[in-house]
mmCIF file of C-alpha atoms in Angstrom:
data_model
loop_
_atom_site.group_PDB
_atom_site.id
_atom_site.type_symbol
_atom_site.label_atom_id
_atom_site.label_comp_id
_atom_site.label_asym_id
_atom_site.label_seq_id
_atom_site.Cartn_x
_atom_site.Cartn_y
_atom_site.Cartn_z
ATOM 1 C CA LEU H 11 -21.991 52.674 47.368
ATOM 2 C CA GLU H 12 -25.179 54.160 45.968
ATOM 3 C CA SER H 13 -23.148 56.616 43.925
ATOM 4 C CA ARG H 14 -21.316 53.827 42.115
ATOM 5 C CA PRO H 15 -22.660 52.259 38.930
ATOM 6 C CA VAL H 16 -24.344 48.919 39.513
ATOM 7 C CA ASP H 17 -21.893 47.120 37.269
ATOM 8 C CA SER H 18 -18.994 48.462 39.379
ATOM 9 C CA ILE H 19 -20.600 47.143 42.563
ATOM 10 C CA ASP H 20 -21.217 43.777 40.919
ATOM 11 C CA GLN H 21 -17.631 43.659 39.675
ATOM 12 C CA MET H 22 -16.305 44.494 43.123
ATOM 13 C CA ARG H 23 -18.429 41.769 44.718
ATOM 14 C CA PHE H 24 -17.383 39.276 42.050
ATOM 15 C CA SER H 25 -13.734 40.080 42.696
ATOM 16 C CA GLU H 26 -14.202 39.512 46.434
ATOM 17 C CA LEU H 27 -15.914 36.181 45.831
ATOM 18 C CA LYS H 28 -13.233 35.103 43.383
ATOM 19 C CA ASP H 29 -10.463 35.977 45.845
ATOM 20 C CA SER H 30 -12.258 34.020 48.565
ATOM 21 C CA ARG H 31 -12.781 31.042 46.275
ATOM 22 C CA ASP H 32 -9.140 31.071 45.120
ATOM 23 C CA ARG H 33 -7.958 31.152 48.719
ATOM 24 C CA LEU H 34 -10.148 28.194 49.701
ATOM 25 C CA VAL H 35 -9.134 26.222 46.612
ATOM 26 C CA GLY H 36 -5.486 26.889 47.402
ATOM 27 C CA GLU H 37 -5.923 25.679 50.973
ATOM 28 C CA TYR H 38 -7.766 22.585 49.756
ATOM 29 C CA GLU H 39 -5.093 21.727 47.198
ATOM 30 C CA GLN H 40 -2.387 22.201 49.807
ATOM 31 C CA ARG H 41 -4.222 19.814 52.128
ATOM 32 C CA ILE H 42 -4.598 17.285 49.312
ATOM 33 C CA GLN H 43 -0.854 17.447 48.631
ATOM 34 C CA GLN H 44 -0.092 16.878 52.312
ATOM 35 C CA LEU H 45 -2.408 13.884 52.494
ATOM 36 C CA THR H 46 -1.141 12.472 49.216
ATOM 37 C CA ALA H 47 2.455 12.731 50.399
ATOM 38 C CA THR H 48 1.605 10.650 53.484
ATOM 39 C CA GLY H 49 -0.545 8.174 51.558
ATOM 40 C CA HIS H 50 -3.739 9.179 53.391
ATOM 41 C CA ALA H 51 -5.660 10.922 50.603
ATOM 42 C CA VAL H 52 -8.777 9.135 49.343
ATOM 43 C CA ARG H 53 -10.168 10.476 46.071
ATOM 44 C CA VAL H 54 -13.647 9.353 45.075
ATOM 45 C CA VAL H 55 -15.288 9.900 41.688
ATOM 46 C CA GLN H 56 -19.042 9.391 41.287
ATOM 47 C CA TRP H 57 -20.329 8.621 37.763
ATOM 48 C CA ASN H 58 -23.844 7.813 36.586
ATOM 49 C CA GLN H 59 -23.231 6.389 33.132
ATOM 50 C CA MET H 60 -26.892 6.562 31.992
ATOM 51 C CA MET H 61 -25.936 3.873 29.555
ATOM 52 C CA ASP H 62 -27.422 1.854 26.774
ATOM 53 C CA PRO H 63 -25.277 -0.659 24.880
ATOM 54 C CA ALA H 64 -25.030 1.381 21.685
ATOM 55 C CA PRO H 65 -21.514 1.311 20.128
ATOM 56 C CA GLN H 66 -21.218 5.116 20.207
ATOM 57 C CA ARG H 67 -21.744 5.075 23.962
ATOM 58 C CA ARG H 68 -18.939 2.570 24.311
ATOM 59 C CA GLN H 69 -16.621 4.922 22.468
ATOM 60 C CA ALA H 70 -17.783 7.758 24.747
ATOM 61 C CA ILE H 71 -16.794 5.724 27.811
ATOM 62 C CA ARG H 72 -13.262 5.258 26.485
ATOM 63 C CA ILE H 73 -12.943 8.993 25.797
ATOM 64 C CA GLN H 74 -14.300 9.968 29.224
ATOM 65 C CA VAL H 75 -11.969 7.594 31.038
ATOM 66 C CA GLU H 76 -8.896 8.795 29.162
ATOM 67 C CA THR H 77 -9.811 12.493 29.293
ATOM 68 C CA HIS H 78 -11.366 12.881 32.738
ATOM 69 C CA LEU H 79 -10.863 9.894 35.020
ATOM 70 C CA LYS H 80 -7.213 8.994 34.510
ATOM 71 C CA PRO H 81 -5.888 12.519 35.211
ATOM 72 C CA LEU H 82 -7.764 12.551 38.540
ATOM 73 C CA GLN H 83 -6.083 9.332 39.712
ATOM 74 C CA PRO H 84 -9.037 8.424 41.943
ATOM 75 C CA THR H 85 -8.804 5.893 44.740
ATOM 76 C CA VAL H 86 -12.386 4.790 44.119
ATOM 77 C CA VAL H 87 -14.865 5.169 41.253
ATOM 78 C CA THR H 88 -18.543 4.459 41.949
ATOM 79 C CA LEU H 89 -20.888 3.854 39.008
ATOM 80 C CA GLN H 90 -24.647 3.772 38.484
ATOM 81 C CA GLU H 91 -26.687 2.739 35.458
ATOM 82 C CA THR H 92 -23.961 0.458 34.219
ATOM 83 C CA THR H 93 -24.782 -1.758 31.241
ATOM 84 C CA ASP H 94 -24.336 -5.514 31.037
ATOM 85 C CA GLU H 95 -25.377 -7.180 27.799
ATOM 86 C CA LYS H 96 -27.456 -10.264 28.556
ATOM 87 C CA ASP H 97 -25.340 -12.345 26.202
ATOM 88 C CA GLY H 98 -22.220 -11.380 28.136
ATOM 89 C CA SER H 99 -20.641 -9.557 25.207
ATOM 90 C CA TYR H 100 -20.175 -6.223 26.986
ATOM 91 C CA HIS H 101 -19.978 -4.880 30.537
ATOM 92 C CA SER H 102 -19.569 -1.117 30.860
ATOM 93 C CA ALA H 103 -18.225 -1.250 34.433
ATOM 94 C CA ALA H 104 -15.715 -3.926 33.448
ATOM 95 C CA GLU H 105 -14.623 -1.753 30.537
ATOM 96 C CA VAL H 106 -13.947 1.201 32.860
ATOM 97 C CA ALA H 107 -12.042 -1.081 35.242
ATOM 98 C CA ARG H 108 -9.969 -2.463 32.369
ATOM 99 C CA LEU H 109 -9.087 1.000 31.049
ATOM 100 C CA LEU H 110 -8.093 2.229 34.520
ATOM 101 C CA GLY H 111 -6.411 -0.982 35.643
ATOM 102 C CA TYR H 112 -8.688 -1.063 38.706
ATOM 103 C CA GLU H 113 -10.387 -3.897 40.561
ATOM 104 C CA LEU H 114 -14.172 -4.197 40.273
ATOM 105 C CA VAL H 115 -17.184 -5.320 42.286
ATOM 106 C CA GLY H 116 -20.657 -4.888 40.807
ATOM 107 C CA ALA H 117 -24.341 -5.538 41.471
ATOM 108 C CA GLN H 118 -27.069 -6.087 38.917
ATOM 109 C CA GLY H 119 -29.989 -3.688 39.054
ATOM 110 C CA LYS H 120 -33.190 -3.380 37.077
ATOM 111 C CA ASP H 121 -33.714 -5.700 34.130
ATOM 112 C CA ARG H 122 -34.331 -4.061 30.765
ATOM 113 C CA GLN H 123 -35.337 -5.692 27.525
ATOM 114 C CA THR H 124 -31.909 -6.286 26.027
ATOM 115 C CA PHE H 125 -29.458 -5.494 28.831
ATOM 116 C CA HIS H 126 -29.077 -5.325 32.590
ATOM 117 C CA GLN H 127 -28.580 -2.101 34.497
ATOM 118 C CA GLY H 128 -26.591 -2.004 37.714
ATOM 119 C CA ILE H 129 -24.148 -0.282 40.067
ATOM 120 C CA ALA H 130 -20.450 -0.890 40.646
ATOM 121 C CA ILE H 131 -17.457 0.126 42.745
ATOM 122 C CA LEU H 132 -13.954 0.220 41.255
ATOM 123 C CA HIS H 133 -10.829 0.720 43.349
ATOM 124 C CA HIS H 134 -7.136 1.329 42.809
ATOM 125 C CA PRO H 135 -4.943 -1.798 43.188
ATOM 126 C CA ASP H 136 -2.977 -0.044 45.954
ATOM 127 C CA TRP H 137 -6.081 -0.640 48.095
ATOM 128 C CA GLU H 138 -7.128 -4.160 49.073
ATOM 129 C CA ARG H 139 -10.842 -4.999 49.210
ATOM 130 C CA THR H 140 -11.194 -6.697 52.604
ATOM 131 C CA ALA H 141 -15.005 -6.951 52.656
ATOM 132 C CA THR H 142 -17.937 -6.621 50.251
ATOM 133 C CA PHE H 143 -21.502 -5.684 51.187
ATOM 134 C CA GLN H 144 -24.725 -5.866 49.194
ATOM 135 C CA THR H 145 -28.256 -5.287 50.428
ATOM 136 C CA SER H 146 -31.720 -4.900 48.960
ATOM 137 C CA LEU H 147 -33.501 -1.618 49.635
ATOM 138 C CA PRO H 148 -37.219 -0.828 49.452
ATOM 139 C CA ASN H 149 -38.807 -0.252 46.039
ATOM 140 C CA ASN H 150 -36.656 -2.838 44.263
ATOM 141 C CA ARG H 151 -33.409 -0.926 44.820
ATOM 142 C CA VAL H 152 -29.988 -2.271 45.739
ATOM 143 C CA ALA H 153 -26.942 -0.857 47.541
ATOM 144 C CA LEU H 154 -23.331 -1.965 47.246
ATOM 145 C CA GLY H 155 -20.417 -1.401 49.586
ATOM 146 C CA VAL H 156 -16.781 -2.327 50.147
ATOM 147 C CA GLN H 157 -14.209 -2.058 52.892
ATOM 148 C CA LEU H 158 -10.851 -0.991 51.488
ATOM 149 C CA THR H 159 -7.485 -1.091 53.221
ATOM 150 C CA SER H 160 -4.439 0.740 51.911
ATOM 151 C CA ARG H 161 -1.593 -1.631 51.113
ATOM 152 C CA LYS H 162 0.837 1.209 51.864
ATOM 153 C CA THR H 163 -0.464 2.698 55.120
ATOM 154 C CA GLY H 164 -3.013 0.250 56.514
ATOM 155 C CA GLN H 165 -5.665 2.970 56.455
ATOM 156 C CA ALA H 166 -9.196 1.526 56.165
ATOM 157 C CA VAL H 167 -12.290 3.119 54.658
ATOM 158 C CA TYR H 168 -15.794 1.975 53.758
ATOM 159 C CA VAL H 169 -17.439 3.069 50.490
ATOM 160 C CA PHE H 170 -21.142 2.559 49.738
ATOM 161 C CA THR H 171 -23.126 3.500 46.659
ATOM 162 C CA MET H 172 -26.749 3.263 45.501
ATOM 163 C CA HIS H 173 -29.240 4.563 42.940
ATOM 164 C CA LEU H 174 -32.410 6.000 44.461
ATOM 165 C CA SER H 175 -35.897 6.163 42.945
ATOM 166 C CA ALA H 176 -36.115 8.839 40.284
ATOM 167 C CA ARG H 177 -39.629 10.245 39.866
ATOM 168 C CA SER H 178 -40.369 13.685 41.310
ATOM 169 C CA ARG H 179 -43.233 12.434 43.490
ATOM 170 C CA GLU H 180 -41.230 9.592 44.976
ATOM 171 C CA ASP H 181 -39.466 11.601 47.685
ATOM 172 C CA HIS H 182 -41.091 9.413 50.364
ATOM 173 C CA MET H 183 -39.643 6.375 48.584
ATOM 174 C CA ARG H 184 -36.157 7.882 48.579
ATOM 175 C CA ARG H 185 -36.446 8.542 52.322
ATOM 176 C CA GLU H 186 -37.410 4.895 52.845
ATOM 177 C CA GLU H 187 -34.462 3.734 50.788
ATOM 178 C CA LEU H 188 -31.988 5.959 52.636
ATOM 179 C CA ALA H 189 -33.349 4.984 56.039
ATOM 180 C CA ALA H 190 -32.977 1.294 55.145
ATOM 181 C CA LEU H 191 -29.403 1.822 53.924
ATOM 182 C CA HIS H 192 -28.546 3.827 57.027
ATOM 183 C CA ALA H 193 -29.791 1.023 59.272
ATOM 184 C CA TYR H 194 -27.866 -1.558 57.250
ATOM 185 C CA ILE H 195 -24.595 0.381 57.409
ATOM 186 C CA GLU H 196 -24.963 0.925 61.151
ATOM 187 C CA GLY H 197 -25.207 -2.850 61.481
ATOM 188 C CA VAL H 198 -22.066 -3.745 59.508
ATOM 189 C CA VAL H 199 -19.677 -0.840 60.177
ATOM 190 C CA SER H 200 -17.872 -0.519 63.487
ATOM 191 C CA PRO H 201 -18.171 2.802 65.389
ATOM 192 C CA GLY H 202 -15.519 5.366 64.519
ATOM 193 C CA SER H 203 -14.929 4.009 61.017
ATOM 194 C CA THR H 204 -14.625 6.303 58.027
ATOM 195 C CA VAL H 205 -17.559 5.816 55.653
ATOM 196 C CA ILE H 206 -18.002 7.475 52.252
ATOM 197 C CA LEU H 207 -21.532 7.361 50.894
ATOM 198 C CA THR H 208 -22.062 8.068 47.177
ATOM 199 C CA GLY H 209 -24.868 7.564 44.700
ATOM 200 C CA ASP H 210 -27.397 9.001 42.324
ATOM 201 C CA LEU H 211 -29.807 10.550 44.827
ATOM 202 C CA ASN H 212 -32.279 11.816 42.208
ATOM 203 C CA PRO H 213 -33.441 14.761 44.357
ATOM 204 C CA ALA H 214 -36.553 16.382 42.909
ATOM 205 C CA TYR H 215 -36.600 19.323 45.306
ATOM 206 C CA GLU H 216 -33.942 21.563 46.813
ATOM 207 C CA SER H 217 -34.859 20.275 50.261
ATOM 208 C CA GLU H 218 -34.047 16.661 49.465
ATOM 209 C CA PRO H 219 -30.253 16.888 49.887
ATOM 210 C CA ALA H 220 -30.912 18.240 53.387
ATOM 211 C CA GLN H 221 -33.149 15.234 54.061
ATOM 212 C CA PHE H 222 -30.304 13.017 52.901
ATOM 213 C CA GLU H 223 -27.914 14.690 55.329
ATOM 214 C CA ARG H 224 -30.329 14.202 58.224
ATOM 215 C CA VAL H 225 -30.925 10.548 57.434
ATOM 216 C CA ALA H 226 -27.245 9.796 56.938
ATOM 217 C CA GLU H 227 -26.004 11.813 59.911
ATOM 218 C CA SER H 228 -24.209 9.686 62.511
ATOM 219 C CA GLU H 229 -20.742 9.111 63.891
ATOM 220 C CA TRP H 230 -19.565 7.177 60.829
ATOM 221 C CA SER H 231 -20.708 9.883 58.414
ATOM 222 C CA ARG H 232 -19.110 12.673 60.455
ATOM 223 C CA ALA H 233 -15.749 10.936 60.402
ATOM 224 C CA VAL H 234 -15.155 11.678 56.737
ATOM 225 C CA ARG H 235 -15.445 15.431 57.373
ATOM 226 C CA HIS H 236 -12.651 15.335 59.933
ATOM 227 C CA ASP H 237 -10.337 12.700 58.510
ATOM 228 C CA LEU H 238 -10.562 13.113 54.743
ATOM 229 C CA PRO H 239 -10.963 15.928 52.210
#
């Protein structure tokens, strides 16, 4: 190998990685097709809108829904930093739900000067919302959850979402928020259930996602790895 030019070695390694990636992607897509054919696939899209109520942002939402969301045909869409005008003239989560034809449950978050900011969960009408959960977290945060049951197969799944504290030195606050959410979910979800946890985690360090995994690790969080893509 030492006699080969560096660029040749890099190209060879790149080719190996690409072949490996293509193989895994192919296996994943095949599994998705199998699950979709039986009605058991659950597709979740996570979207932090980072919104203000400016008209150009509203146009951007319509473009993003038509261009990106609709082709994915997600079962569930979870949103953070949604915008609700205080006068009731505009609701960004409701706009996404209207464009997709999905059902909506939302929670109001921090209050800004001219509009409210919140989180929301949207779901496909083929899935019935059989329960809704909302809880306050430390540091003035809120979490939202739903239990969904497929109208076609009877399959049930829980989906929770939240928006964690953002500043780089607030990692201890994020751990508090996750620990509180973990305890709450353990209290409302029956053992063996499939739970999907989404959100804007705002990790400031590379180690924070690992902290999230440790806090969230339990029987209900493992289930999604075995039962769903």
